[in-house]
Coordinates of C-alpha atoms and ligand atoms in Angstrom, one line a residue:
M19 CA 27.1 -31.5 32.1
T20 CA 29.7 -33.7 30.4
D21 CA 31.3 -32.5 27.2
S22 CA 29.6 -35.2 25.2
R23 CA 26.1 -34.3 26.5
Y24 CA 26.8 -30.6 25.9
Y25 CA 27.8 -31.3 22.3
A26 CA 24.9 -33.6 21.7
F27 CA 22.4 -30.9 22.9
Q28 CA 24.3 -28.4 20.8
G29 CA 24.1 -30.6 17.7
L30 CA 20.4 -31.0 18.2
R31 CA 19.9 -27.3 18.6
N32 CA 21.6 -26.5 15.3
H33 CA 19.6 -29.3 13.7
A34 CA 16.3 -28.1 15.2
R35 CA 16.7 -24.8 13.2
L36 CA 16.7 -26.7 10.0
I37 CA 13.8 -28.9 10.9
Q38 CA 11.6 -25.9 11.6
S39 CA 11.3 -25.3 7.9
V40 CA 10.6 -29.0 7.0
H41 CA 7.1 -30.3 6.3
M42 CA 6.4 -34.0 7.0
R43 CA 4.5 -34.2 3.7
D44 CA 7.8 -33.5 1.9
L45 CA 9.7 -36.0 4.0
F46 CA 7.2 -38.7 3.0
A47 CA 7.2 -37.6 -0.6
A48 CA 11.0 -37.8 -0.7
D49 CA 11.2 -41.3 0.8
R50 CA 8.7 -44.0 0.0
H51 CA 10.3 -46.2 2.6
R52 CA 9.8 -43.8 5.4
F53 CA 7.1 -45.9 7.2
A54 CA 9.3 -49.0 7.0
R55 CA 12.3 -47.2 8.2
F56 CA 10.6 -45.3 10.9
S57 CA 8.6 -48.1 12.5
V58 CA 9.5 -50.9 14.8
T59 CA 7.7 -54.1 15.9
H60 CA 7.7 -56.3 18.9
D61 CA 5.7 -59.4 17.8
D62 CA 2.3 -58.0 16.9
L63 CA 3.0 -54.7 18.6
L64 CA 3.9 -51.9 16.1
L65 CA 5.2 -48.5 16.8
D66 CA 4.9 -46.2 13.8
Y67 CA 6.9 -43.1 14.5
S68 CA 7.2 -42.0 10.9
K69 CA 4.7 -39.1 11.3
N70 CA 7.2 -37.1 13.4
L71 CA 9.3 -34.1 12.7
I72 CA 12.4 -36.1 12.4
T73 CA 14.9 -37.3 9.8
D74 CA 17.7 -39.8 10.0
E75 CA 20.0 -37.0 11.2
T76 CA 17.5 -36.2 14.0
L77 CA 17.6 -39.8 15.2
D78 CA 21.4 -40.0 14.9
L79 CA 21.7 -36.9 17.1
L80 CA 19.1 -38.1 19.6
L81 CA 20.9 -41.4 19.8
Q82 CA 24.2 -39.6 20.5
L83 CA 22.4 -37.8 23.3
A84 CA 21.1 -41.1 24.7
R85 CA 24.6 -42.5 24.7
A86 CA 26.2 -39.3 26.1
S87 CA 23.6 -39.5 28.9
D88 CA 24.5 -43.1 29.6
V89 CA 21.0 -44.5 29.1
E90 CA 22.5 -48.0 28.8
G91 CA 24.5 -47.6 32.0
W92 CA 21.5 -46.3 34.0
R93 CA 19.3 -49.1 32.5
A94 CA 21.9 -51.7 33.7
R95 CA 22.0 -50.0 37.1
M96 CA 18.2 -50.1 37.5
F97 CA 18.0 -53.8 36.5
A98 CA 21.0 -54.6 38.8
G99 CA 19.0 -53.2 41.8
E100 CA 21.4 -50.3 42.5
A101 CA 19.9 -47.6 44.7
I102 CA 19.3 -45.2 41.8
N103 CA 16.6 -43.4 43.7
A104 CA 19.4 -41.6 45.5
T105 CA 17.3 -39.1 47.6
E106 CA 15.5 -42.0 49.2
K107 CA 18.4 -44.4 49.0
R108 CA 16.3 -47.1 47.3
A109 CA 16.6 -49.5 44.5
V110 CA 14.0 -49.2 41.7
L111 CA 13.1 -52.7 40.9
H112 CA 9.5 -53.0 39.7
V113 CA 10.9 -55.1 36.9
A114 CA 11.5 -57.8 39.5
L115 CA 7.8 -58.1 40.0
R116 CA 7.2 -59.2 36.5
N117 CA 7.5 -62.9 35.8
P118 CA 9.6 -63.9 38.7
G119 CA 11.8 -66.9 38.2
Q120 CA 12.8 -66.0 34.6
R121 CA 15.9 -64.0 35.8
P122 CA 17.1 -63.3 39.3
H123 CA 16.9 -59.7 40.7
F124 CA 19.1 -58.6 43.4
V125 CA 18.6 -56.0 46.1
D126 CA 21.6 -55.5 48.5
G127 CA 23.1 -58.8 47.1
R128 CA 19.9 -60.8 47.8
D129 CA 17.8 -62.4 45.0
V130 CA 14.3 -61.1 45.7
S131 CA 12.5 -63.1 43.0
G132 CA 11.5 -65.8 45.6
D133 CA 9.8 -63.2 47.8
V134 CA 8.0 -61.9 44.8
E135 CA 6.7 -65.3 43.9
D136 CA 5.7 -66.0 47.5
V137 CA 3.5 -62.9 47.6
L138 CA 2.0 -63.8 44.2
V139 CA 1.2 -67.3 45.4
K140 CA -0.4 -65.9 48.5
M141 CA -2.4 -63.4 46.4
G142 CA -3.5 -66.2 44.1
V143 CA -4.8 -68.3 47.0
F144 CA -6.7 -65.4 48.4
A145 CA -8.0 -64.1 45.0
E146 CA -9.2 -67.6 43.9
G147 CA -10.7 -68.1 47.3
V148 CA -12.8 -65.0 47.0
R149 CA -13.7 -65.7 43.4
A150 CA -14.8 -69.3 44.1
G151 CA -16.8 -68.2 47.2
R152 CA -14.5 -70.2 49.6
L153 CA -13.6 -67.0 51.4
V154 CA -16.8 -65.5 52.6
G155 CA -18.0 -62.6 54.7
A156 CA -18.8 -62.7 58.4
T157 CA -22.4 -63.9 57.8
G158 CA -21.2 -66.7 55.5
K159 CA -22.2 -65.1 52.2
P160 CA -19.7 -65.0 49.3
F161 CA -18.4 -61.6 48.2
T162 CA -20.1 -60.0 45.3
D163 CA -18.3 -56.7 45.5
V164 CA -14.7 -55.7 46.3
V165 CA -13.9 -52.1 47.1
N166 CA -10.2 -51.0 46.7
I167 CA -9.4 -48.0 48.9
G168 CA -6.2 -46.3 47.8
I169 CA -5.0 -43.2 46.0
G170 CA -2.2 -42.3 43.5
G171 CA -0.3 -45.4 42.6
S172 CA -2.5 -47.4 44.9
D173 CA -5.5 -46.6 42.8
L174 CA -4.6 -45.4 39.3
G175 CA -2.7 -48.5 38.2
P176 CA -5.2 -51.1 39.4
A177 CA -8.2 -49.0 38.4
M178 CA -6.8 -48.5 34.9
V179 CA -5.9 -52.2 34.5
T180 CA -9.2 -53.5 35.9
L181 CA -11.1 -51.3 33.4
A182 CA -8.8 -52.3 30.5
L183 CA -9.4 -56.0 31.2
A184 CA -13.1 -55.8 31.5
P185 CA -13.7 -58.6 29.0
Y186 CA -11.7 -60.9 31.2
H187 CA -13.8 -60.2 34.4
D188 CA -15.3 -63.3 35.9
G189 CA -14.9 -62.5 39.6
P190 CA -16.8 -60.2 41.9
K191 CA -17.4 -56.6 40.8
V192 CA -14.4 -54.4 41.7
H193 CA -14.9 -50.7 42.7
F194 CA -12.2 -48.0 43.4
V195 CA -12.5 -45.3 46.1
S196 CA -9.7 -42.8 46.2
N197 CA -10.9 -39.3 46.9
V198 CA -11.2 -38.0 50.5
D199 CA -14.3 -36.3 49.3
G200 CA -17.0 -38.3 51.1
A201 CA -19.1 -38.3 48.0
H202 CA -16.7 -40.9 46.5
I203 CA -17.2 -43.6 49.2
A204 CA -20.8 -42.7 49.9
D205 CA -21.8 -43.1 46.2
T206 CA -19.7 -46.3 45.9
L207 CA -21.2 -47.9 49.0
K208 CA -24.8 -46.9 48.4
P209 CA -25.8 -49.9 46.3
L210 CA -23.6 -52.4 48.2
D211 CA -24.5 -54.8 50.9
P212 CA -22.0 -55.0 53.8
Q213 CA -22.5 -58.7 54.1
T214 CA -21.1 -59.3 50.6
T215 CA -18.5 -56.5 50.4
L216 CA -14.8 -57.0 50.8
F217 CA -12.5 -54.0 51.3
L218 CA -8.9 -53.9 50.2
I219 CA -6.9 -51.1 51.9
A220 CA -4.2 -50.3 49.4
S221 CA -1.4 -48.0 50.7
K222 CA 2.3 -48.5 50.5
T223 CA 2.9 -46.3 53.6
F224 CA -0.5 -46.9 55.3
T225 CA -0.4 -43.3 56.4
T226 CA -2.0 -41.5 53.4
L227 CA -4.7 -39.1 54.7
E228 CA -7.3 -39.9 52.0
T229 CA -6.9 -43.7 52.3
M230 CA -6.9 -43.8 56.1
T231 CA -10.0 -41.6 56.2
N232 CA -11.8 -43.7 53.7
A233 CA -10.6 -46.9 55.4
A234 CA -12.0 -45.7 58.7
T235 CA -15.3 -44.9 57.1
A236 CA -15.4 -48.4 55.5
R237 CA -14.5 -50.0 58.8
A238 CA -17.3 -48.2 60.6
W239 CA -19.8 -49.2 57.8
I240 CA -19.0 -52.8 58.4
A241 CA -18.8 -52.6 62.2
D242 CA -22.1 -50.6 62.4
S243 CA -24.1 -53.1 60.3
L244 CA -22.4 -56.4 61.1
G245 CA -20.6 -55.8 64.4
E246 CA -17.0 -55.1 65.3
A247 CA -16.2 -58.8 65.2
A248 CA -17.0 -58.9 61.5
V249 CA -14.2 -56.4 60.5
G250 CA -11.5 -59.1 60.1
A251 CA -13.5 -61.1 57.5
H252 CA -14.3 -58.0 55.4
F253 CA -10.8 -56.4 55.1
A254 CA -7.5 -57.1 53.6
A255 CA -4.5 -54.8 53.1
L256 CA -1.9 -54.2 50.4
S257 CA 1.0 -52.5 52.0
T258 CA 4.7 -52.3 52.9
A259 CA 3.9 -51.1 56.4
I260 CA 2.9 -54.3 58.2
P261 CA 2.9 -53.0 61.8
K262 CA 0.5 -50.1 60.9
V263 CA -1.8 -52.5 59.1
K264 CA -1.9 -54.8 62.1
A265 CA -2.7 -51.8 64.3
F266 CA -5.7 -51.1 62.0
G267 CA -7.0 -54.6 62.9
I268 CA -6.1 -56.6 59.8
A269 CA -4.6 -60.0 60.5
E270 CA -1.3 -61.1 59.1
D271 CA -2.7 -63.6 56.7
R272 CA -4.8 -60.8 55.1
I273 CA -1.8 -58.6 54.5
F274 CA -0.2 -58.7 51.1
G275 CA 3.2 -57.1 51.3
F276 CA 5.6 -55.4 48.9
W277 CA 8.9 -53.6 49.3
D278 CA 10.4 -50.1 49.4
W279 CA 12.0 -50.8 46.0
V280 CA 8.6 -50.6 44.4
G281 CA 7.5 -47.1 43.7
G282 CA 3.8 -46.2 44.2
R283 CA 3.4 -45.4 40.5
Y284 CA 5.0 -48.8 39.5
S285 CA 3.1 -50.8 42.1
V286 CA 0.3 -52.3 40.1
W287 CA 2.6 -55.2 39.3
S288 CA 2.9 -56.0 43.1
A289 CA 0.3 -56.8 45.7
I290 CA -1.4 -53.6 44.8
G291 CA -2.6 -55.6 41.7
L292 CA -4.8 -57.8 44.0
P293 CA -8.1 -56.1 42.9
V294 CA -7.1 -56.9 39.3
M295 CA -6.4 -60.5 40.2
I296 CA -9.7 -60.9 42.0
A297 CA -11.5 -59.5 38.9
V298 CA -9.7 -61.5 36.2
G299 CA -8.1 -64.4 38.0
E300 CA -4.5 -65.4 38.7
A301 CA -3.8 -66.7 35.3
D302 CA -4.7 -63.5 33.5
F303 CA -2.9 -61.4 36.1
R304 CA 0.2 -63.5 35.5
A305 CA -0.3 -63.0 31.7
F306 CA -0.3 -59.2 32.4
L307 CA 3.0 -59.6 34.3
D308 CA 4.4 -61.7 31.4
G309 CA 3.6 -58.8 29.1
G310 CA 5.6 -56.5 31.3
A311 CA 8.5 -58.9 31.4
A312 CA 8.4 -59.3 27.6
M313 CA 8.8 -55.5 27.2
D314 CA 11.6 -55.5 29.8
E315 CA 13.4 -58.1 27.7
H316 CA 12.9 -55.9 24.6
F317 CA 14.1 -52.8 26.5
L318 CA 17.2 -54.7 27.6
A319 CA 18.1 -56.4 24.4
A320 CA 17.1 -54.3 21.5
P321 CA 19.7 -51.9 20.2
L322 CA 18.8 -48.3 21.0
Y323 CA 17.9 -47.4 17.4
A324 CA 15.3 -50.2 17.4
N325 CA 14.2 -50.0 21.0
M326 CA 10.6 -49.0 21.4
P327 CA 10.8 -47.3 24.8
V328 CA 14.0 -45.5 23.8
L329 CA 12.5 -44.3 20.5
L330 CA 9.4 -43.0 22.2
A331 CA 11.5 -41.3 24.8
L332 CA 13.9 -39.7 22.4
I333 CA 11.1 -38.3 20.2
G334 CA 9.5 -36.9 23.3
V335 CA 12.8 -35.3 24.4
W336 CA 13.2 -33.8 20.9
Y337 CA 9.8 -32.1 21.2
R338 CA 10.1 -31.0 24.8
D339 CA 13.7 -29.9 24.8
Q340 CA 14.3 -28.6 21.3
M341 CA 10.9 -27.7 19.9
G342 CA 9.4 -26.3 23.1
F343 CA 6.2 -28.4 22.9
A344 CA 5.0 -28.4 26.5
T345 CA 2.4 -31.2 26.5
Q346 CA 2.0 -34.7 25.3
A347 CA -1.4 -36.2 24.5
V348 CA -2.1 -39.9 24.8
I349 CA -5.3 -40.9 22.9
P350 CA -6.2 -44.5 23.0
Y351 CA -8.8 -45.5 20.3
D352 CA -9.8 -48.1 22.8
Q353 CA -12.5 -47.1 25.3
R354 CA -11.3 -49.5 27.9
L355 CA -8.0 -47.6 28.1
S356 CA -10.0 -44.5 29.2
R357 CA -7.9 -44.3 32.4
F358 CA -4.6 -44.9 30.6
A359 CA -3.8 -41.2 30.3
A360 CA -4.7 -40.7 34.0
H361 CA -2.3 -43.4 35.0
L362 CA 0.4 -42.0 32.7
Q363 CA 0.0 -38.6 34.3
Q364 CA 1.2 -39.9 37.6
L365 CA 3.8 -42.1 36.0
D366 CA 5.3 -39.3 33.9
M367 CA 4.6 -36.1 35.8
E368 CA 5.4 -37.5 39.3
S369 CA 8.6 -39.0 37.9
N370 CA 9.9 -36.3 35.7
G371 CA 8.2 -33.1 36.9
K372 CA 11.5 -32.0 38.6
R373 CA 13.4 -28.7 38.7
V374 CA 16.7 -29.9 40.0
S375 CA 19.2 -32.4 38.5
K376 CA 20.2 -35.6 40.2
N377 CA 23.0 -33.7 42.1
G378 CA 20.7 -31.0 43.2
E379 CA 21.6 -28.2 40.7
P380 CA 18.7 -26.3 39.1
V381 CA 18.1 -27.8 35.7
L382 CA 18.6 -25.4 32.9
R383 CA 16.5 -27.2 30.3
P384 CA 12.8 -28.3 30.3
T385 CA 12.0 -31.6 32.1
G386 CA 8.9 -33.7 31.9
P387 CA 5.9 -32.6 29.7
V388 CA 2.3 -32.2 30.8
V389 CA 0.7 -35.5 29.9
W390 CA -3.0 -35.6 29.2
G391 CA -5.6 -37.4 27.1
E392 CA -8.9 -39.0 26.6
P393 CA -10.0 -41.9 24.4
G394 CA -10.8 -41.4 20.8
T395 CA -13.2 -40.8 19.2
N396 CA -14.5 -38.7 22.1
G397 CA -11.5 -36.4 22.1
Q398 CA -12.2 -35.5 18.5
H399 CA -15.4 -33.9 19.5
A400 CA -13.8 -32.0 22.4
F401 CA -10.2 -30.8 22.1
F402 CA -9.0 -32.0 18.7
Q403 CA -9.8 -28.5 17.3
L404 CA -6.8 -27.1 19.2
I405 CA -4.5 -30.0 18.2
H406 CA -5.3 -29.4 14.5
Q407 CA -5.5 -25.6 14.4
G408 CA -4.4 -24.2 17.7
T409 CA -1.2 -22.2 18.2
D410 CA 0.4 -24.9 20.4
V411 CA 1.7 -28.1 18.8
V412 CA 0.7 -31.1 20.8
P413 CA 2.5 -34.4 19.9
V414 CA 0.0 -37.2 20.1
D415 CA 0.4 -41.0 20.8
F416 CA -2.5 -42.9 19.3
L417 CA -3.1 -46.4 20.6
L418 CA -5.2 -48.9 18.6
A419 CA -6.2 -52.5 18.6
A420 CA -6.7 -54.4 15.4
E421 CA -9.3 -56.7 16.9
P422 CA -12.1 -55.6 19.2
H423 CA -13.6 -57.8 21.9
E424 CA -17.0 -57.2 20.5
N425 CA -18.1 -57.9 17.0
L426 CA -20.8 -55.2 16.8
S427 CA -21.6 -54.4 13.1
D428 CA -18.9 -52.0 11.9
H429 CA -18.1 -50.2 15.1
H430 CA -14.5 -51.2 15.1
A431 CA -13.9 -50.4 11.4
K432 CA -15.3 -46.9 12.1
L433 CA -13.0 -46.6 15.2
V434 CA -10.0 -47.6 13.2
A435 CA -10.8 -45.3 10.3
N436 CA -11.2 -42.4 12.7
C437 CA -7.9 -43.1 14.4
L438 CA -6.0 -43.3 11.1
A439 CA -7.8 -40.3 9.8
Q440 CA -6.7 -38.2 12.7
S441 CA -3.0 -39.0 12.4
E442 CA -3.2 -38.5 8.6
A443 CA -5.0 -35.2 9.0
L444 CA -2.5 -34.0 11.6
M445 CA 0.4 -34.8 9.4
V446 CA -0.9 -33.8 5.9
G447 CA -3.2 -30.9 6.8
K448 CA -5.1 -29.1 4.2
N449 CA -3.5 -26.2 2.2
E450 CA -5.1 -23.1 0.9
R451 CA -5.2 -24.4 -2.7
T452 CA -7.3 -27.4 -1.7
V453 CA -9.6 -25.3 0.6
H454 CA -10.0 -22.8 -2.2
A455 CA -10.9 -25.4 -4.8
E456 CA -13.5 -27.0 -2.4
L457 CA -15.1 -23.7 -1.6
E458 CA -15.2 -22.7 -5.3
A459 CA -16.8 -26.0 -6.2
S460 CA -19.5 -25.4 -3.5
G461 CA -20.5 -22.3 -5.5
L462 CA -19.6 -19.8 -2.8
P463 CA -19.0 -16.3 -4.1
R464 CA -15.5 -15.0 -4.2
P465 CA -15.7 -12.5 -1.3
E466 CA -17.1 -15.3 0.9
I467 CA -14.4 -17.7 -0.1
D468 CA -11.7 -15.1 0.9
K469 CA -13.3 -14.6 4.3
L470 CA -13.7 -18.3 5.0
L471 CA -10.5 -19.6 3.6
P472 CA -8.1 -18.9 6.5
H473 CA -10.4 -20.6 9.0
K474 CA -10.6 -23.8 7.0
V475 CA -6.8 -24.2 6.3
F476 CA -5.0 -26.9 8.4
P477 CA -1.3 -26.4 8.7
G478 CA -0.6 -30.1 9.1
N479 CA 3.0 -31.1 10.1
R480 CA 1.6 -32.0 13.5
P481 CA 3.4 -35.0 15.0
S482 CA 2.1 -38.3 16.2
N483 CA 3.1 -41.9 17.0
T484 CA 0.7 -44.8 16.5
I485 CA 1.0 -47.9 18.6
L486 CA -1.0 -50.7 17.0
Y487 CA -1.5 -54.1 18.6
R488 CA -3.6 -57.2 17.9
K489 CA -6.0 -57.0 20.8
L490 CA -6.1 -55.5 24.3
D491 CA -5.5 -58.7 26.2
P492 CA -3.6 -58.9 29.6
F493 CA -0.3 -59.7 27.9
T494 CA -0.5 -56.7 25.6
L495 CA -1.7 -54.4 28.3
G496 CA 1.4 -55.4 30.3
R497 CA 3.6 -54.6 27.3
L498 CA 2.0 -51.2 26.8
L499 CA 2.4 -50.2 30.4
A500 CA 6.0 -51.3 30.7
L501 CA 6.7 -49.6 27.4
Y502 CA 5.6 -46.3 28.9
E503 CA 7.4 -47.0 32.2
H504 CA 10.7 -47.4 30.3
K505 CA 10.0 -44.4 28.1
V506 CA 9.7 -42.3 31.2
F507 CA 12.8 -43.8 32.7
V508 CA 14.9 -43.0 29.6
Q509 CA 13.6 -39.5 29.6
G510 CA 14.4 -39.1 33.2
V511 CA 18.0 -40.2 32.5
I512 CA 18.3 -37.7 29.6
F513 CA 16.7 -34.9 31.7
D514 CA 19.2 -35.9 34.4
V515 CA 16.6 -36.0 37.2
N516 CA 15.7 -38.5 39.8
S517 CA 12.5 -40.0 38.4
F518 CA 11.8 -42.0 41.5
D519 CA 11.1 -39.5 44.3
Q520 CA 8.1 -37.1 44.6
W521 CA 9.0 -34.5 47.2
G522 CA 6.8 -32.0 45.3
V523 CA 3.7 -33.6 46.8
E524 CA 4.8 -33.1 50.4
L525 CA 4.2 -29.4 51.0
G526 CA 0.5 -29.4 50.2
K527 CA 0.1 -32.5 52.5
Q528 CA 1.8 -30.8 55.4
L529 CA -0.2 -27.6 54.9
A530 CA -3.4 -29.5 54.8
V531 CA -2.6 -31.1 58.2
D532 CA -1.9 -27.6 59.5
L533 CA -5.1 -26.2 58.1
L534 CA -7.4 -28.9 59.2
P535 CA -8.1 -27.6 62.7
M536 CA -8.7 -24.1 61.3
V537 CA -11.2 -25.6 58.8
K538 CA -12.9 -27.5 61.6
G539 CA -13.0 -24.3 63.7
D540 CA -11.0 -26.0 66.5
V541 CA -8.4 -23.2 66.4
E542 CA -8.4 -19.6 65.2
T543 CA -7.0 -18.9 61.8
E544 CA -3.5 -17.5 62.2
G545 CA -0.2 -17.4 60.4
K546 CA -1.8 -17.7 57.0
D547 CA -1.5 -15.5 54.0
P548 CA -4.3 -13.0 53.4
S549 CA -5.9 -15.1 50.6
T550 CA -6.0 -18.3 52.7
T551 CA -7.3 -16.3 55.7
G552 CA -10.0 -14.6 53.5
L553 CA -11.0 -18.0 52.0
L554 CA -11.3 -19.5 55.5
A555 CA -13.3 -16.6 56.7
H556 CA -15.7 -16.8 53.8
F557 CA -16.0 -20.6 54.2
H558 CA -16.9 -20.2 57.9
A559 CA -19.4 -17.5 56.9
L560 CA -21.1 -19.8 54.4
R561 CA -21.2 -22.6 56.9
G562 CA -22.4 -20.3 59.6
S563 CA -19.6 -21.6 61.7
Ligands
F6P12 O1 1.3 -38.3 47.2 C1 1.9 -39.1 46.3 C2 2.0 -40.5 46.7 O2 3.0 -40.7 47.6 C3 2.2 -41.4 45.5 O3 3.5 -41.4 45.0 C4 1.6 -42.6 45.9 O4 1.3 -43.5 44.8 C5 0.4 -42.2 46.6 O5 0.8 -41.0 47.3 C6 -0.2 -43.1 47.6 O6 0.6 -43.5 48.6 P1 0.4 -44.7 49.5 O7 0.3 -45.9 48.7 O8 1.5 -44.8 50.5 O9 -0.9 -44.5 50.2

């Protein structure tokens, strides 16, 4: 660790001791401009970070850490197309996928923005053909249903975005199949007609076990009902592995490519976004890309102290590294963002769930948090009890639209009131004096009050950010997603990990390949630990195999 990073961490550690005894209520009471000073806007998008356990000094120290970690240098290297994914020797250039033509993006000295635009144009022709009924199935019927088969980044991003943009859907119905559990594809296909179903096989590598298994089942479903010759008309592929796709039987004009500098968890902006484009149309998909590009410009241009992704990242580092808060909840008060947290789980945990630093040394500090969440208000009636009164502090990001897509009586006003109430309650809490007065006013006898009182006290001082935007439209969704991508990037730089590989998912994959013949009973169980051996034996006993 460089001296400057060491001193930055040291400064934060000393400061954290002081902050332990501070209550946010007092910070607000002492500074009536706290909201104005601790919030930042990007057009209509507002990040309110005032309800955090931070002071000016905390931010100064965090900004020192950001500079000492060379966040600006790494940001420049990423945008310049340097191979910052060192373990895989790859550039990390998903930013080049957004709004090509606005600025050149170079990989190995070559501007790739033309390639990006070419694929987008090809996607547009295909998507609009499907939407208009010009591209049809083998029996001449237009496609009513599109089934995306993919997993991880080849599923979570497009599934999340498709759901989020439901009000913009005017194309065929889009379904997502990811799990190798046959229940997933079986339940999805049950109501569908092979004649009007188009499959998109989404896999960067075109080797992923789950996707290849589901793709084979889908292929057989089409071939069995429409004949082998129908397969070509009912499949397209989104992949970087063109020869493997061709071997599967998908023609070149039905292959939408991308590049090894697009990580799976960042790939929704690429050809992997085709199901989104088919659902909402090319123009809205491009508006989503524009939103991402707008956040890229903000991330590049805004000074660190007014830079939304940087601020979100630094506050997260403060909690994870100095306060020991292990998890981060993301609670959109926006039902259509109900898969947002699931997408962020891959984005954040696959990126920063690392135990060694960039140069392979064990990290001596915490790295990425556990990310989780569900939409509000549902979460309030499930896990908010723990967030308000549990023994762990869970920093929360609230996301909220000012305008709904539906004007249904006062639904939206109630949604907004609940969101604001939660962040207020988390911050302010409810002290003994207030609880006591309420219980007394309810006429409860003194001994009962004493018993009940501790259960009804809320400590407050629980942190949250609120991200408020005008409406969940394609542009705003693009900004929100890019905001979190850059947040995770900045945190990875500060944690000093490679955020762009995912070796941790490999061991389980290898062992599954090894175990499959034992599960199928093709070979005897051997070389396995006693638990695995016992589980296999019980499995075979249950199956009578
Ligand atoms: O197993 C993890 C992973 O490699 C993810 O990073 C990726 O998004 C997912 O699998 C799917 O990979 P592919 O698109 O190559 O099928």
